[in-house]
Amino acid sequence: APDHEDGDGGEALRTLGSRIRELQHEVERLNSAVHEEQMLRIREQATLQREKSSFEARTRLALFLDLLAVVDSFDQLVKHGEGTQDDSSLLVGSQAVLGQLNQFLARNGVHRLEGLEGNAYDSATCEIARVVTDSGAPANTVVRVLRDGYKLGEMLLRPAMVDVASARQAVVESNDTGED
């Protein structure tokens, strides 16, 4: 009887057990492949989202920079009109448009750099247009803001363009006659 159990039935059970192990390994391999594919898709989606966000941010920055050029033009127009004491409808209209543009910028997190004039020059927020020698101000002091600077949140969107006071030239007296 023991020979009979090891006959066809025992061999069939061993073959079946071997086949079951092969299929279990295949299922594990396929599960691993599916998991890797899912992880790849998640990484691709994250990459696409980052690229989309980056594109949107660059587009937004470009829009604000272009809009600041328009704001600069209206600001110059208003300053010129105010300087001539002209109360024309052009000045009033320009002031209104400038106000709307500034409100739009503020609603979108863009704010003008304030308090630069009379303070020390800061290369993190300003660019020097000219160095002024006869301003009477202490050296490295912002004498005049020529073009406003702006921040978008905490990020510098555009530096201010400024005139800066230079150090006074000290007169050097020398007893040197040039002879060695």
Tab-separated table of C-alpha atoms in Angstrom:
chain	number	residue	atom	x	y	z
A	1	ALA	CA	0.000	0.000	0.000
A	2	PRO	CA	2.800	2.526	0.679
A	3	ASP	CA	4.040	2.098	-2.886
A	4	HIS	CA	0.572	2.900	-4.139
A	5	GLU	CA	0.510	6.310	-2.350
A	6	ASP	CA	3.829	7.321	-3.864
A	7	GLY	CA	2.595	6.299	-7.279
A	8	ASP	CA	0.516	8.545	-9.448
A	9	GLY	CA	-1.157	10.429	-6.571
A	10	GLY	CA	2.065	11.448	-4.782
A	11	GLU	CA	3.721	12.620	-7.975
A	12	ALA	CA	0.598	14.577	-8.928
A	13	LEU	CA	0.568	16.284	-5.498
A	14	ARG	CA	4.243	17.241	-5.808
A	15	THR	CA	3.659	18.587	-9.310
A	16	LEU	CA	0.568	20.479	-8.134
A	17	GLY	CA	2.462	21.935	-5.124
A	18	SER	CA	5.316	23.015	-7.385
A	19	ARG	CA	2.865	24.630	-9.790
A	20	ILE	CA	1.109	26.431	-6.895
A	21	ARG	CA	4.473	27.841	-5.707
A	22	GLU	CA	5.267	28.995	-9.265
A	23	LEU	CA	1.899	30.708	-9.498
A	24	GLN	CA	2.354	32.350	-6.082
A	25	HIS	CA	5.736	33.709	-7.214
A	26	GLU	CA	4.134	34.947	-10.435
A	27	VAL	CA	1.362	36.679	-8.441
A	28	GLU	CA	3.982	38.330	-6.184
A	29	ARG	CA	5.979	39.435	-9.247
A	30	LEU	CA	2.853	40.877	-10.873
A	31	ASN	CA	1.809	42.628	-7.642
A	32	SER	CA	5.288	44.134	-7.417
A	33	ALA	CA	5.107	45.272	-11.057
A	34	VAL	CA	1.667	46.818	-10.490
A	35	HIS	CA	2.960	48.596	-7.378
A	36	GLU	CA	5.981	49.936	-9.292
A	37	GLU	CA	3.690	51.131	-12.095
A	38	GLN	CA	1.432	52.880	-9.580
A	39	MET	CA	4.423	54.565	-7.945
A	40	LEU	CA	5.704	55.654	-11.360
A	41	ARG	CA	2.324	57.207	-12.189
A	42	ILE	CA	2.232	58.995	-8.825
A	43	ARG	CA	5.738	60.413	-9.453
A	44	GLU	CA	4.752	61.458	-12.987
A	45	GLN	CA	1.624	63.197	-11.679
A	46	ALA	CA	3.669	64.989	-9.012
A	47	THR	CA	6.198	66.083	-11.648
A	48	LEU	CA	3.423	67.352	-13.915
A	49	GLN	CA	1.866	69.254	-11.008
A	50	ARG	CA	5.221	70.861	-10.144
A	51	GLU	CA	5.787	71.818	-13.785
A	52	LYS	CA	2.271	73.252	-14.014
A	53	SER	CA	2.773	75.245	-10.812
A	54	SER	CA	6.163	76.459	-12.022
A	55	PHE	CA	4.696	77.508	-15.384
A	56	GLU	CA	1.838	79.313	-13.649
A	57	ALA	CA	4.268	81.088	-11.331
A	58	ARG	CA	6.508	82.178	-14.234
A	59	THR	CA	3.473	83.360	-16.189
A	60	ARG	CA	2.162	85.262	-13.164
A	61	LEU	CA	5.559	86.913	-12.602
A	62	ALA	CA	5.798	87.919	-16.256
A	63	LEU	CA	2.287	89.385	-16.110
A	64	PHE	CA	3.091	91.418	-13.002
A	65	LEU	CA	6.366	92.673	-14.468
A	66	ASP	CA	4.575	93.769	-17.645
A	67	LEU	CA	1.864	95.422	-15.570
A	68	LEU	CA	4.485	97.283	-13.520
A	69	ALA	CA	5.715	98.917	-16.722
A	70	VAL	CA	2.178	100.253	-17.249
A	71	VAL	CA	2.014	101.372	-13.607
A	72	ASP	CA	5.329	103.217	-14.095
A	73	SER	CA	3.942	105.039	-17.129
A	74	PHE	CA	0.792	106.128	-15.315
A	75	ASP	CA	2.832	107.114	-12.260
A	76	GLN	CA	5.053	109.361	-14.403
A	77	LEU	CA	1.989	110.851	-16.095
A	78	VAL	CA	0.365	111.602	-12.738
A	79	LYS	CA	3.568	113.085	-11.271
A	80	HIS	CA	3.978	115.281	-14.330
A	81	GLY	CA	0.346	116.444	-14.123
A	82	GLU	CA	0.612	117.133	-10.398
A	83	GLY	CA	3.831	119.063	-10.999
A	84	THR	CA	2.075	121.402	-13.406
A	85	GLN	CA	-0.882	121.942	-11.040
A	86	ASP	CA	-3.139	120.908	-13.928
A	87	ASP	CA	-6.555	119.699	-12.776
A	88	SER	CA	-7.550	118.436	-16.195
A	89	SER	CA	-9.698	115.373	-16.693
A	90	LEU	CA	-6.621	113.618	-18.112
A	91	LEU	CA	-4.850	113.947	-14.757
A	92	VAL	CA	-7.917	112.889	-12.803
A	93	GLY	CA	-8.457	109.919	-15.105
A	94	SER	CA	-4.807	108.926	-14.895
A	95	GLN	CA	-4.941	109.075	-11.106
A	96	ALA	CA	-8.031	106.859	-11.122
A	97	VAL	CA	-6.428	104.275	-13.443
A	98	LEU	CA	-3.223	104.290	-11.387
A	99	GLY	CA	-5.277	103.714	-8.247
A	100	GLN	CA	-7.079	100.765	-9.850
A	101	LEU	CA	-3.806	99.238	-10.999
A	102	ASN	CA	-2.295	99.586	-7.526
A	103	GLN	CA	-5.415	98.020	-5.978
A	104	PHE	CA	-5.201	95.109	-8.420
A	105	LEU	CA	-1.544	94.555	-7.544
A	106	ALA	CA	-2.252	94.723	-3.806
A	107	ARG	CA	-5.135	92.221	-4.097
A	108	ASN	CA	-2.690	89.845	-5.787
A	109	GLY	CA	0.040	90.202	-3.168
A	110	VAL	CA	2.239	92.717	-5.010
A	111	HIS	CA	3.393	95.563	-2.767
A	112	ARG	CA	5.618	98.575	-3.342
A	113	LEU	CA	8.872	98.800	-1.383
A	114	GLU	CA	8.389	101.660	1.060
A	115	GLY	CA	10.745	103.834	3.086
A	116	LEU	CA	13.812	103.594	0.862
A	117	GLU	CA	14.570	107.298	0.465
A	118	GLY	CA	16.776	108.618	3.249
A	119	ASN	CA	17.777	105.147	4.406
A	120	ALA	CA	20.923	103.125	3.764
A	121	TYR	CA	21.265	101.563	0.325
A	122	ASP	CA	20.399	97.838	0.339
A	123	SER	CA	21.574	95.822	-2.658
A	124	ALA	CA	18.949	93.174	-1.855
A	125	THR	CA	16.123	95.562	-2.782
A	126	CYS	CA	17.723	98.327	-4.866
A	127	GLU	CA	19.793	98.938	-7.976
A	128	ILE	CA	21.945	102.032	-8.214
A	129	ALA	CA	21.121	104.259	-11.167
A	130	ARG	CA	23.557	107.018	-10.250
A	131	VAL	CA	25.981	107.927	-7.502
A	132	VAL	CA	25.349	111.507	-6.401
A	133	THR	CA	28.321	113.457	-5.017
A	134	ASP	CA	26.707	116.730	-3.954
A	135	SER	CA	23.579	115.539	-2.160
A	136	GLY	CA	24.639	116.455	1.371
A	137	ALA	CA	23.400	113.051	2.538
A	138	PRO	CA	25.589	110.510	4.339
A	139	ALA	CA	27.468	108.060	2.116
A	140	ASN	CA	25.491	105.055	0.824
A	141	THR	CA	22.161	106.710	1.561
A	142	VAL	CA	19.317	106.491	-0.952
A	143	VAL	CA	18.851	110.073	-2.122
A	144	ARG	CA	15.997	109.504	-4.565
A	145	VAL	CA	13.867	106.641	-5.845
A	146	LEU	CA	13.694	106.830	-9.626
A	147	ARG	CA	11.582	103.711	-10.142
A	148	ASP	CA	9.663	101.930	-7.400
A	149	GLY	CA	10.579	98.414	-6.421
A	150	TYR	CA	7.995	95.732	-5.664
A	151	LYS	CA	7.655	92.485	-3.768
A	152	LEU	CA	5.317	89.610	-4.461
A	153	GLY	CA	4.708	88.336	-0.961
A	154	GLU	CA	8.203	88.090	0.493
A	155	MET	CA	9.902	87.594	-2.898
A	156	LEU	CA	11.500	90.570	-4.622
A	157	LEU	CA	9.630	91.049	-7.880
A	158	ARG	CA	11.571	94.072	-9.077
A	159	PRO	CA	14.299	96.090	-7.326
A	160	ALA	CA	13.915	99.824	-6.904
A	161	MET	CA	16.105	102.014	-9.110
A	162	VAL	CA	17.750	104.632	-6.894
A	163	ASP	CA	20.259	107.441	-6.683
A	164	VAL	CA	22.765	106.928	-3.857
A	165	ALA	CA	24.985	109.451	-2.062
A	166	SER	CA	28.695	108.874	-2.488
A	167	ALA	CA	31.364	109.208	0.139
A	168	ARG	CA	32.868	112.665	0.216
A	169	GLN	CA	36.284	112.890	-1.366
A	170	ALA	CA	38.802	113.625	1.358
A	171	VAL	CA	41.509	116.078	0.445
A	172	VAL	CA	44.849	114.396	0.901
A	173	GLU	CA	47.732	116.675	1.769
A	174	SER	CA	51.130	115.329	1.064
A	175	ASN	CA	54.612	116.514	1.862
A	176	ASP	CA	55.908	114.161	-0.764
A	177	THR	CA	57.944	116.083	-3.358
A	178	GLY	CA	58.080	113.178	-5.705
A	179	GLU	CA	61.804	112.667	-5.136
A	180	ASP	CA	63.187	109.366	-3.918
